[in-house]
CSV table of C-alpha atoms in Angstrom, one decimal:
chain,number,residue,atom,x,y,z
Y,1,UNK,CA,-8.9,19.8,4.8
Y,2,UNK,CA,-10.2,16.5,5.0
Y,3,UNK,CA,-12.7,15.1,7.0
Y,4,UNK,CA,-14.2,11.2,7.8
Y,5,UNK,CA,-16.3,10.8,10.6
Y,6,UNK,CA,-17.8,7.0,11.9
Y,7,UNK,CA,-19.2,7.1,15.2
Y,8,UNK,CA,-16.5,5.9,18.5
Y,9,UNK,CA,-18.7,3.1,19.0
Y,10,UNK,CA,-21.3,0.6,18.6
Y,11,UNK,CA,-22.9,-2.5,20.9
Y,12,UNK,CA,-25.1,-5.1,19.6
Y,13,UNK,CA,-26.4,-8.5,20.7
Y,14,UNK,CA,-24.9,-11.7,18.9
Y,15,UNK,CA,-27.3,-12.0,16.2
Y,16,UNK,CA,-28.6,-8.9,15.5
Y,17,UNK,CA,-28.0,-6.5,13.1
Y,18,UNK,CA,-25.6,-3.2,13.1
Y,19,UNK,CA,-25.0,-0.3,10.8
Y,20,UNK,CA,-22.0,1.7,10.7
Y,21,UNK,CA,-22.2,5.1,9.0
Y,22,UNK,CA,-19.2,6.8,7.7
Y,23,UNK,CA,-19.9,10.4,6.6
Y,24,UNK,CA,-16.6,12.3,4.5
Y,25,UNK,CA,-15.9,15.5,3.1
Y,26,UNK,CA,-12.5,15.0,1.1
Y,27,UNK,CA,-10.7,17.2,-1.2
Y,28,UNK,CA,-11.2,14.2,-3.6
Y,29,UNK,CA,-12.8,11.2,-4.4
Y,30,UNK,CA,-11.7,7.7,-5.1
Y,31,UNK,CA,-13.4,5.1,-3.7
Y,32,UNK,CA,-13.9,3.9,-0.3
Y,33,UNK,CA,-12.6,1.0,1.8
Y,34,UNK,CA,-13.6,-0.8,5.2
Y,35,UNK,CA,-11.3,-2.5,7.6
Y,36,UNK,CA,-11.7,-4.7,10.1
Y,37,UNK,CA,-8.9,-4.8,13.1
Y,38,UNK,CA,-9.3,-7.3,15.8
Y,39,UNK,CA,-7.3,-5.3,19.1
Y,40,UNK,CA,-3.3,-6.1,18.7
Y,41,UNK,CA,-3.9,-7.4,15.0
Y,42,UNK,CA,-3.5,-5.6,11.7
Y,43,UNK,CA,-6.3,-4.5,9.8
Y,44,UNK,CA,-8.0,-6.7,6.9
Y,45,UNK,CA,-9.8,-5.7,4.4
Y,46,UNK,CA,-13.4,-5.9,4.0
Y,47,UNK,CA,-15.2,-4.1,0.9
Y,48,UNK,CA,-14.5,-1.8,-1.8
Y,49,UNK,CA,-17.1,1.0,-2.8
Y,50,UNK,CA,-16.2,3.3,-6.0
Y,51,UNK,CA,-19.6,3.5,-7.4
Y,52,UNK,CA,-22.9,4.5,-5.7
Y,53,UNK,CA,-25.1,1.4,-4.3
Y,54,UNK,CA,-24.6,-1.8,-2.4
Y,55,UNK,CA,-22.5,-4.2,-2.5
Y,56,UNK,CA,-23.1,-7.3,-0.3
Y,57,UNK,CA,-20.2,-10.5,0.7
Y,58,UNK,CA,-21.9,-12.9,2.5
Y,59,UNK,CA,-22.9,-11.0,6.2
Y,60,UNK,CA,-21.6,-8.0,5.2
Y,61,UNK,CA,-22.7,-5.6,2.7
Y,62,UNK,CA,-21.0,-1.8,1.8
Y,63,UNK,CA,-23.2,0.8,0.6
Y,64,UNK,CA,-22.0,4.5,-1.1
Y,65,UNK,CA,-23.8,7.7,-2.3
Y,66,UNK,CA,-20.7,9.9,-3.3
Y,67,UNK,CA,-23.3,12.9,-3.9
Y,68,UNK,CA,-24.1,12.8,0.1
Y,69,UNK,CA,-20.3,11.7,1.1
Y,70,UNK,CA,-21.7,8.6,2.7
Y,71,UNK,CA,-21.3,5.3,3.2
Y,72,UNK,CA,-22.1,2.6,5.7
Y,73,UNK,CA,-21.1,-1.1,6.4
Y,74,UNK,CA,-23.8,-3.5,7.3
Y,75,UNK,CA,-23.4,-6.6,9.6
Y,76,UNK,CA,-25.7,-9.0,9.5
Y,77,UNK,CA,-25.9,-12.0,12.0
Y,78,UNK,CA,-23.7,-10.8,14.5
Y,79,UNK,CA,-21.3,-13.1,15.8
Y,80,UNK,CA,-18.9,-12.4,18.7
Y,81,UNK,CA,-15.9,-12.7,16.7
Y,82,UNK,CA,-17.5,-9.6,14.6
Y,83,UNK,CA,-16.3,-7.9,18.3
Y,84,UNK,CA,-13.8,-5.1,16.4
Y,85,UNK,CA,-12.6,-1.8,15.3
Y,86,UNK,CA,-14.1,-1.1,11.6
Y,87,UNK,CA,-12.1,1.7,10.2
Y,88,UNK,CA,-13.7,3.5,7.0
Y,89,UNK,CA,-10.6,4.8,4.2
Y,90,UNK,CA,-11.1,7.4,1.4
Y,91,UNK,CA,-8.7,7.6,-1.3
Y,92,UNK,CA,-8.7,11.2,-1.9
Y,93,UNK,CA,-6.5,11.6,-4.9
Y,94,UNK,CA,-5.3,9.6,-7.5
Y,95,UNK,CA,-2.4,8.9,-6.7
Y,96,UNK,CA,-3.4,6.8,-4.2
Y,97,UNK,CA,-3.9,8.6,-1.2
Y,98,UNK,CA,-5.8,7.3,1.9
Y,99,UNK,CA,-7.1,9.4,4.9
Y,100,UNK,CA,-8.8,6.9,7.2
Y,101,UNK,CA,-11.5,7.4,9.9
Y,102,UNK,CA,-10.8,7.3,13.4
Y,103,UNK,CA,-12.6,3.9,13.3
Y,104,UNK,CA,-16.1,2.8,15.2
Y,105,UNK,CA,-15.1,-0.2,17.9
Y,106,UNK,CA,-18.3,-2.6,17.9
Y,107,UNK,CA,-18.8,-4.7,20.7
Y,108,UNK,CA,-21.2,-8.1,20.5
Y,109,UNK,CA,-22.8,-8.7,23.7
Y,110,UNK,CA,-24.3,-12.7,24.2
L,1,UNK,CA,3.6,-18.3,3.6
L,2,UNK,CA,3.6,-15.0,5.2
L,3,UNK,CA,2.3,-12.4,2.8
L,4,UNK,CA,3.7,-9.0,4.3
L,5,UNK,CA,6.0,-9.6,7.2
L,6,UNK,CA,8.0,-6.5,9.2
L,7,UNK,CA,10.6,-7.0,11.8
L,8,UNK,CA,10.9,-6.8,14.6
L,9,UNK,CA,7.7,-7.3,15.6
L,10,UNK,CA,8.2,-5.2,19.2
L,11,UNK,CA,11.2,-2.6,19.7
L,12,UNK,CA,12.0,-0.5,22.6
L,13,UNK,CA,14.5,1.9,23.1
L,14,UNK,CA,15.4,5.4,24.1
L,15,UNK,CA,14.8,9.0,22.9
L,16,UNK,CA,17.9,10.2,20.3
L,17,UNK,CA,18.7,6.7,19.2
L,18,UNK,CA,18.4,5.3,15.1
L,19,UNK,CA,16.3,2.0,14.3
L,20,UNK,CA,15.0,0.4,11.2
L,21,UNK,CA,12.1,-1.7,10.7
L,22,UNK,CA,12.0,-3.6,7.7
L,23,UNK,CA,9.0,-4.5,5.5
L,24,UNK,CA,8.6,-7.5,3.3
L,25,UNK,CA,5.7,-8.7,0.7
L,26,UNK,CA,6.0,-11.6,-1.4
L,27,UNK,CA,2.1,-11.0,-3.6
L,28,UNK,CA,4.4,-9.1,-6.1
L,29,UNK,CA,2.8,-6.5,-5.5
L,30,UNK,CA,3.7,-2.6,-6.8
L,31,UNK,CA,3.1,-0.8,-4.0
L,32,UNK,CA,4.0,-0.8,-0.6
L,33,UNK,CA,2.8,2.0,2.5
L,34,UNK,CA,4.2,2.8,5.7
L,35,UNK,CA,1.2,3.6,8.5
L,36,UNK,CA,1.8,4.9,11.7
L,37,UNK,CA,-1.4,3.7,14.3
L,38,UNK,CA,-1.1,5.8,17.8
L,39,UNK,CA,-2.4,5.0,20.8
L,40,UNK,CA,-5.9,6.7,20.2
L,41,UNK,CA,-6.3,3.9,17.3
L,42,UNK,CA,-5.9,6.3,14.6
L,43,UNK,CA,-4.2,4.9,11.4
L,44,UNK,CA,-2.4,7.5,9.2
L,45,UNK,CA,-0.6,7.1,5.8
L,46,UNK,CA,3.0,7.8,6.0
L,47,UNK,CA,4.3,6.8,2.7
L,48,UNK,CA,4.0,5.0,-0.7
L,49,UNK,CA,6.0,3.4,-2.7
L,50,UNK,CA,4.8,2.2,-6.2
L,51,UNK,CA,7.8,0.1,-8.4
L,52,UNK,CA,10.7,1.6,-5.5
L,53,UNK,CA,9.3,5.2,-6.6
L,54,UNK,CA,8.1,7.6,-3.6
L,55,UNK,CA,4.8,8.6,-4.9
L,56,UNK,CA,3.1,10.0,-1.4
L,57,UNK,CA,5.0,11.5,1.0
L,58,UNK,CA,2.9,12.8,3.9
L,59,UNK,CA,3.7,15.9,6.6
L,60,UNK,CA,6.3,13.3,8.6
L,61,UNK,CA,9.5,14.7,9.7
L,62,UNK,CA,12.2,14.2,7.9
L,63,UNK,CA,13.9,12.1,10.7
L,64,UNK,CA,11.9,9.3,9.0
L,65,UNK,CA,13.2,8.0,5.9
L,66,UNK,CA,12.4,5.4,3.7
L,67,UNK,CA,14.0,3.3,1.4
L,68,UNK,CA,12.9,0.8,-1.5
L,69,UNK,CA,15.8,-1.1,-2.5
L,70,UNK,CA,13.5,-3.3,-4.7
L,71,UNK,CA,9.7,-3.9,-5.4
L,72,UNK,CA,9.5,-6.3,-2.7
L,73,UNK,CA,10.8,-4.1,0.5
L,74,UNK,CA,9.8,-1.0,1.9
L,75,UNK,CA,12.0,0.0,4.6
L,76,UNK,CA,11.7,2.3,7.4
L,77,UNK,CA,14.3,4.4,9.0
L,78,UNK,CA,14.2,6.3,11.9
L,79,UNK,CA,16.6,8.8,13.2
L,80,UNK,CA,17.0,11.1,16.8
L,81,UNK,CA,13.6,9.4,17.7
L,82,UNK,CA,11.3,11.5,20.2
L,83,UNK,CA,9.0,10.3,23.0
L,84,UNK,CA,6.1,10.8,20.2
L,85,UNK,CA,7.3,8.6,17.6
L,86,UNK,CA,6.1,5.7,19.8
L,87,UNK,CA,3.1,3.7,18.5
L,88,UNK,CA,2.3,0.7,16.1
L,89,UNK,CA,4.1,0.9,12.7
L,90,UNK,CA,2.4,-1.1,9.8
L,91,UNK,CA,3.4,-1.8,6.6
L,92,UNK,CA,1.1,-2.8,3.6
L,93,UNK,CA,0.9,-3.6,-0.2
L,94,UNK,CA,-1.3,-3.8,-2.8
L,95,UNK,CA,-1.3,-4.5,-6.3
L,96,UNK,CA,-2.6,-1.0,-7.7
L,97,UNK,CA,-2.2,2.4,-5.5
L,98,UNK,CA,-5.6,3.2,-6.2
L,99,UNK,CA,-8.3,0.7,-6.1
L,100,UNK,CA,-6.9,-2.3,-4.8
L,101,UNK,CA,-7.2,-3.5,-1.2
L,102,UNK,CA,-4.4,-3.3,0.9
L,103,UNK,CA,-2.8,-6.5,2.7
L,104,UNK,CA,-1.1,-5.3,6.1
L,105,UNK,CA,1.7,-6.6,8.1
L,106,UNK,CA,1.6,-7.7,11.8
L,107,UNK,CA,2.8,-4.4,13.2
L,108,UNK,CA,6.1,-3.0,14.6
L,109,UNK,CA,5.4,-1.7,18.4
L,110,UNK,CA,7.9,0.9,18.6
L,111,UNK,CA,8.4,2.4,22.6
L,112,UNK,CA,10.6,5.1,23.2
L,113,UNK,CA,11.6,5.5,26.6
């Protein structure tokens, strides 16, 4: 079966600093997203991992090591508006396929 | 312009009746997806559509159907629907099935009474 697990959630003060960690163990393996979805609005999309390492857009920066089945979205200089659900996507075939995480809510306290 | 658009945006009605949401993208994009998103937030593939071809097709009962009539619209049909189907259906598109972000549609709340 397939399995993607982010933690429910996450509270950090406007400013700081938070790490999401996304851990999967998927039949197959290719690539990884992250989502953002603001409560009653559609998910957008924020980063794209295929190979391992970082990759960093502006405040936020996606990180993968497909030999631990991890990967974990960084935001930097919280802002309140950063107050979301961040939902973590494997494509596990190639085809196409997504299984998503049950998503990790973060709240940004003043 | 709206990229992806579905309507209606909010539709209620009651257990054994048919509805329809329609999908729309105009990024001329190939592929299109049907999500459902229940009420514990969890957002699970449905369907995928890449040039009108069906090319995932995920445990769903067959009471949902859908239907490509071109590159640009992914419908979604819904027959005999059950207190369960309720929840938020999405529709998305991107320009590859595999490596290309997804752009997502407002929603369609569907509430089954």
């Amino acid at each position: 079966g397939q399995n993607i697990d982010q933690p429910t959630e996450m509270t950090a003060t406007e400013g700081a600093i938070v790490q999401i960690n996304c851990t999967y163990q998927t039949s197959g393996f290719n690539g990884l997203f992250w989502y953002q979805q603001h409560a009653g609005e559609a998910p957008t999309f924020l980063s794209y991992n295929v190979l391992d390492g970082l990759e960093e857009k502006g405040r936020f920066s996606s990180f993968l090591s497909r030999s631990k089945g991890y990967s974990y979205l960084l935001l930097k200089e919280l802002q309140m508006k950063d107050s979301a659900s961040y939902l973590c996507a494997v494509v596990t075939d190639s085809w196409g396929k997504f299984q998503f995480g049950a998503g990790t809510q973060v709240v940004v306290t003043p | 312009d709206t990229a992806v658009s579905q309507t209606p945006k909010y539709l209620v009605t009651q257990m054994g009746n048919d509805k329809s949401i329609k999908c729309e993208q105009n990024l001329g994009h190939d592929t299109m997806y049907w999500y459902k998103q229940d009420s514990k937030k969890f957002l699970k593939i449905m369907f995928s559509y890449n040039n009108k071809e069906l090319i995932i097709n995920e445990t769903v009962p067959n009471r949902f159907s859908p239907k490509s009539p071109d590159k640009a619209h992914l419908n979604l049909h819904i027959n005999s629907l059950e207190l369960g189907d309720s929840a938020v259906y999405f529709c998305a598109s991107s320009q590859r099935a595999l490596t290309d972000e997804q752009y997502f549609g407002p929603g369609t709340r569907l509430t089954v009474t």
